[in-house]
Amino acid sequence: SQQGEEDPQALSIQEGENATMNCSYKTSINNLQWYRQNSGRGLVHLILIRSNEREKHSGRLRVTLDTSKKSSSLLITASRAADTASYFCATDARMDSSYKLIFGSGTRLLVRP
Amino acid sequence: DSGVTQTPKHLITATGQRVTLRCSPRSGDLSVYWYQQSLDQGLQFLIQYYNGEERAKGNILERFSAQQFPDLHSELNLSSLELGDSALYFCASSVGITGGQPQHFGDGTRLSIL
């Protein structure tokens, strides 16, 4: 079952605009990660935010985390056509003697040139 | 380039057959994860190995099995294939097994069952 649910499911914007994607999760977490997946390719890790952090930046990416609302958002500023991809949030779940990542359903982002 | 290599990229086979998917993790990574991605189920965790040992099991069918070899490469074996097994199968690797580690994904094997 999915731990995270992304919103919106799909987003279409013009190049240069900002894109905001949201992720909600169900159980308490130690950290949350965001990944990007280009069509037909593997997932690429973008950023990790820990439960004691509220905001984190990496280049044009800004991630926020609100543990009280069990939600996170990913903001891509000044979007480019190359940002067209699916974006997933993922949370750790303790399993057996290790951890697994539980991925959300993803947001499909289309950036129009 | 993630450093994770998966072969083959595409696989077409028939129902009832058996296939083996192979994964070489990023240099230095000891953990290997297998995922299945389909349109209706999303990205599902199947199984994890760490330094040759199975460490976590997810929604993996009994018809599926995996192993990690001493050189750390891993294989996912799928048998008695059904139409519903058609999906993208990803391998990912990370340094260890503690939480909060980024996983590095290969480009997947697209399995099509005819």
Short mmCIF file of C-alpha atoms in Angstrom, two decimals:
data_model
loop_
_atom_site.label_atom_id
_atom_site.label_comp_id
_atom_site.label_asym_id
_atom_site.label_seq_id
_atom_site.Cartn_x
_atom_site.Cartn_y
_atom_site.Cartn_z
CA SER A 1 0.00 0.00 0.00
CA GLN A 2 1.12 3.54 -0.61
CA GLN A 3 2.29 5.57 2.36
CA GLY A 4 2.35 8.86 0.53
CA GLU A 5 -0.16 10.45 -1.74
CA GLU A 6 0.98 13.18 -4.08
CA ASP A 7 -1.19 16.03 -5.14
CA PRO A 8 -1.88 16.95 -7.85
CA GLN A 9 -1.66 13.77 -9.91
CA ALA A 10 -0.71 15.83 -12.93
CA LEU A 11 0.49 19.39 -13.42
CA SER A 12 1.06 21.36 -16.61
CA ILE A 13 2.86 24.69 -16.50
CA GLN A 14 4.70 27.09 -18.77
CA GLU A 15 8.48 27.23 -18.78
CA GLY A 16 9.68 29.77 -16.25
CA GLU A 17 6.77 29.25 -13.87
CA ASN A 18 7.07 27.60 -10.48
CA ALA A 19 5.75 24.11 -9.84
CA THR A 20 4.50 22.96 -6.46
CA MET A 21 3.80 19.35 -5.60
CA ASN A 22 2.44 18.09 -2.32
CA CYS A 23 2.83 14.82 -0.49
CA SER A 24 0.81 13.54 2.44
CA TYR A 25 1.75 10.50 4.47
CA LYS A 26 0.07 8.43 7.15
CA THR A 27 2.50 7.44 9.88
CA SER A 28 5.24 9.24 11.77
CA ILE A 29 8.52 9.46 9.91
CA ASN A 30 12.21 10.01 10.52
CA ASN A 31 12.80 11.52 7.12
CA LEU A 32 11.21 12.04 3.73
CA GLN A 33 12.81 11.90 0.31
CA TRP A 34 11.85 13.22 -3.11
CA TYR A 35 12.72 11.46 -6.34
CA ARG A 36 12.33 12.32 -10.02
CA GLN A 37 11.61 9.82 -12.78
CA ASN A 38 12.01 10.72 -16.40
CA SER A 39 9.94 8.70 -18.82
CA GLY A 40 11.31 5.20 -19.21
CA ARG A 41 14.17 5.79 -16.79
CA GLY A 42 14.99 4.95 -13.20
CA LEU A 43 14.27 7.20 -10.25
CA VAL A 44 16.78 9.85 -9.32
CA HIS A 45 17.17 11.04 -5.73
CA LEU A 46 16.59 14.78 -5.41
CA ILE A 47 16.59 15.70 -1.75
CA LEU A 48 16.13 14.27 1.74
CA ILE A 49 14.59 16.18 4.63
CA ARG A 50 14.73 14.93 8.20
CA SER A 51 11.84 15.10 10.62
CA ASN A 52 13.52 17.83 12.67
CA GLU A 53 13.92 20.06 9.61
CA ARG A 54 11.19 22.33 8.28
CA GLU A 55 12.72 23.47 5.03
CA LYS A 56 15.59 22.50 2.78
CA HIS A 57 16.97 23.92 -0.45
CA SER A 58 18.94 22.41 -3.29
CA GLY A 59 19.47 24.59 -6.33
CA ARG A 60 16.03 25.40 -7.75
CA LEU A 61 14.37 22.92 -5.39
CA ARG A 62 12.76 23.83 -2.11
CA VAL A 63 11.26 21.18 0.14
CA THR A 64 9.17 21.82 3.21
CA LEU A 65 8.03 19.37 5.84
CA ASP A 66 5.16 19.78 8.29
CA THR A 67 5.16 16.79 10.61
CA SER A 68 2.07 18.01 12.45
CA LYS A 69 0.11 17.82 9.21
CA LYS A 70 2.03 14.82 7.91
CA SER A 71 2.74 16.60 4.68
CA SER A 72 5.60 17.81 2.52
CA SER A 73 5.84 19.99 -0.53
CA LEU A 74 8.35 20.23 -3.35
CA LEU A 75 8.73 23.55 -5.11
CA ILE A 76 10.62 23.81 -8.38
CA THR A 77 11.35 27.42 -9.23
CA ALA A 78 11.86 28.83 -12.72
CA SER A 79 10.92 25.52 -14.32
CA ARG A 80 12.51 24.28 -17.52
CA ALA A 81 11.31 21.85 -20.16
CA ALA A 82 13.91 19.40 -18.84
CA ASP A 83 12.03 19.31 -15.52
CA THR A 84 9.25 17.38 -17.25
CA ALA A 85 9.08 14.13 -15.29
CA SER A 86 7.18 12.32 -12.56
CA TYR A 87 8.01 13.27 -8.99
CA PHE A 88 7.62 10.92 -6.05
CA CYS A 89 7.88 11.34 -2.32
CA ALA A 90 9.12 8.41 -0.27
CA THR A 91 9.25 7.64 3.44
CA ASP A 92 11.19 5.06 5.41
CA ALA A 93 9.35 2.17 6.99
CA ARG A 94 11.04 -0.13 9.45
CA MET A 95 10.80 -3.66 8.17
CA ASP A 96 12.36 -6.78 9.64
CA SER A 97 15.99 -5.86 10.36
CA SER A 98 16.14 -3.06 7.85
CA TYR A 99 14.21 -0.23 6.26
CA LYS A 100 12.28 0.01 3.05
CA LEU A 101 11.11 3.04 1.14
CA ILE A 102 7.40 3.48 0.57
CA PHE A 103 6.68 5.62 -2.46
CA GLY A 104 3.71 7.79 -3.15
CA SER A 105 1.73 7.62 -6.34
CA GLY A 106 3.62 10.49 -7.96
CA THR A 107 2.90 13.78 -9.68
CA ARG A 108 3.37 13.97 -13.44
CA LEU A 109 4.82 17.37 -14.31
CA LEU A 110 4.74 18.74 -17.84
CA VAL A 111 6.67 21.93 -18.50
CA ARG A 112 5.64 23.49 -21.81
CA PRO A 113 8.35 25.37 -23.72
CA ASP B 1 24.46 7.95 -14.49
CA SER B 2 23.47 6.30 -11.18
CA GLY B 3 26.16 3.64 -11.36
CA VAL B 4 23.53 0.90 -11.09
CA THR B 5 23.38 -1.42 -14.08
CA GLN B 6 20.41 -3.57 -14.98
CA THR B 7 20.21 -6.14 -17.74
CA PRO B 8 18.42 -6.82 -19.93
CA LYS B 9 16.63 -3.53 -20.69
CA HIS B 10 13.73 -5.28 -22.35
CA LEU B 11 12.41 -8.80 -22.05
CA ILE B 12 9.52 -10.31 -23.95
CA THR B 13 8.36 -13.77 -23.05
CA ALA B 14 5.25 -15.91 -22.74
CA THR B 15 3.06 -16.98 -19.87
CA GLY B 16 4.41 -19.86 -17.84
CA GLN B 17 8.04 -19.04 -18.59
CA ARG B 18 10.85 -18.14 -16.22
CA VAL B 19 13.20 -15.17 -16.52
CA THR B 20 16.18 -13.79 -14.62
CA LEU B 21 16.84 -10.10 -14.19
CA ARG B 22 20.29 -8.95 -13.22
CA CYS B 23 21.53 -5.96 -11.27
CA SER B 24 24.99 -4.62 -10.50
CA PRO B 25 24.90 -2.08 -7.67
CA ARG B 26 26.82 1.17 -7.51
CA SER B 27 30.43 0.69 -6.48
CA GLY B 28 30.67 0.64 -2.68
CA ASP B 29 26.97 -0.02 -2.08
CA LEU B 30 26.18 -3.13 -0.08
CA SER B 31 22.38 -2.96 -0.16
CA VAL B 32 20.31 -3.94 -3.16
CA TYR B 33 16.57 -3.40 -3.45
CA TRP B 34 14.12 -4.69 -6.05
CA TYR B 35 10.95 -2.84 -7.03
CA GLN B 36 8.09 -3.48 -9.41
CA GLN B 37 6.43 -0.55 -11.14
CA SER B 38 3.12 -0.96 -12.90
CA LEU B 39 0.43 1.50 -13.89
CA ASP B 40 -2.17 0.18 -11.49
CA GLN B 41 0.05 -0.63 -8.48
CA GLY B 42 2.63 2.11 -8.66
CA LEU B 43 6.11 1.45 -7.31
CA GLN B 44 6.11 -1.57 -5.02
CA PHE B 45 9.01 -2.78 -2.89
CA LEU B 46 9.76 -6.45 -3.44
CA ILE B 47 12.86 -7.44 -1.51
CA GLN B 48 16.15 -6.18 -0.09
CA TYR B 49 19.56 -7.76 0.31
CA TYR B 50 22.49 -6.49 2.30
CA ASN B 51 25.96 -7.96 1.80
CA GLY B 52 24.54 -11.22 0.54
CA GLU B 53 21.78 -11.66 3.10
CA GLU B 54 18.07 -11.09 2.73
CA ARG B 55 17.08 -8.28 5.09
CA ALA B 56 13.55 -7.20 4.18
CA LYS B 57 10.72 -8.65 2.19
CA GLY B 58 7.81 -6.75 0.72
CA ASN B 59 5.03 -7.66 -1.64
CA ILE B 60 6.98 -10.36 -3.41
CA LEU B 61 5.07 -13.30 -4.82
CA GLU B 62 6.14 -16.86 -4.01
CA ARG B 63 6.82 -17.35 -7.72
CA PHE B 64 9.53 -14.70 -7.43
CA SER B 65 12.88 -15.15 -5.75
CA ALA B 66 16.11 -13.21 -5.52
CA GLN B 67 19.66 -13.54 -4.33
CA GLN B 68 22.75 -11.42 -3.88
CA PHE B 69 26.08 -12.94 -4.78
CA PRO B 70 29.50 -12.48 -3.10
CA ASP B 71 30.46 -9.86 -5.71
CA LEU B 72 27.27 -8.01 -4.60
CA HIS B 73 25.42 -8.28 -7.87
CA SER B 74 21.86 -9.47 -7.53
CA GLU B 75 19.41 -11.48 -9.57
CA LEU B 76 15.63 -11.51 -9.48
CA ASN B 77 14.05 -14.70 -10.73
CA LEU B 78 10.47 -14.68 -11.91
CA SER B 79 8.81 -17.99 -12.70
CA SER B 80 5.44 -19.28 -13.92
CA LEU B 81 4.94 -15.87 -15.44
CA GLU B 82 1.46 -14.45 -15.77
CA LEU B 83 0.14 -11.57 -17.86
CA GLY B 84 -0.11 -9.48 -14.72
CA ASP B 85 3.64 -9.71 -14.16
CA SER B 86 4.21 -7.35 -17.06
CA ALA B 87 5.86 -4.32 -15.50
CA LEU B 88 9.04 -2.35 -15.07
CA TYR B 89 11.40 -3.96 -12.58
CA PHE B 90 13.90 -1.68 -10.91
CA CYS B 91 16.95 -2.40 -8.88
CA ALA B 92 18.31 0.20 -6.50
CA SER B 93 21.31 0.27 -4.22
CA SER B 94 22.46 2.13 -1.15
CA VAL B 95 25.47 2.10 1.10
CA GLY B 96 23.88 0.45 4.12
CA ILE B 97 20.62 -0.55 5.69
CA THR B 98 19.88 2.29 8.05
CA GLY B 99 17.02 4.61 7.28
CA GLY B 100 17.49 7.96 5.66
CA GLN B 101 19.79 6.84 2.89
CA PRO B 102 19.24 7.83 -0.74
CA GLN B 103 18.74 4.93 -3.07
CA HIS B 104 20.32 4.88 -6.50
CA PHE B 105 18.20 3.32 -9.21
CA GLY B 106 19.04 1.52 -12.40
CA ASP B 107 17.04 2.20 -15.55
CA GLY B 108 15.02 -0.94 -15.09
CA THR B 109 14.04 -4.00 -17.06
CA ARG B 110 10.78 -3.75 -18.95
CA LEU B 111 9.13 -7.15 -18.86
CA SER B 112 6.36 -7.90 -21.30
CA ILE B 113 4.39 -11.13 -21.03
CA LEU B 114 2.55 -12.17 -24.18
#
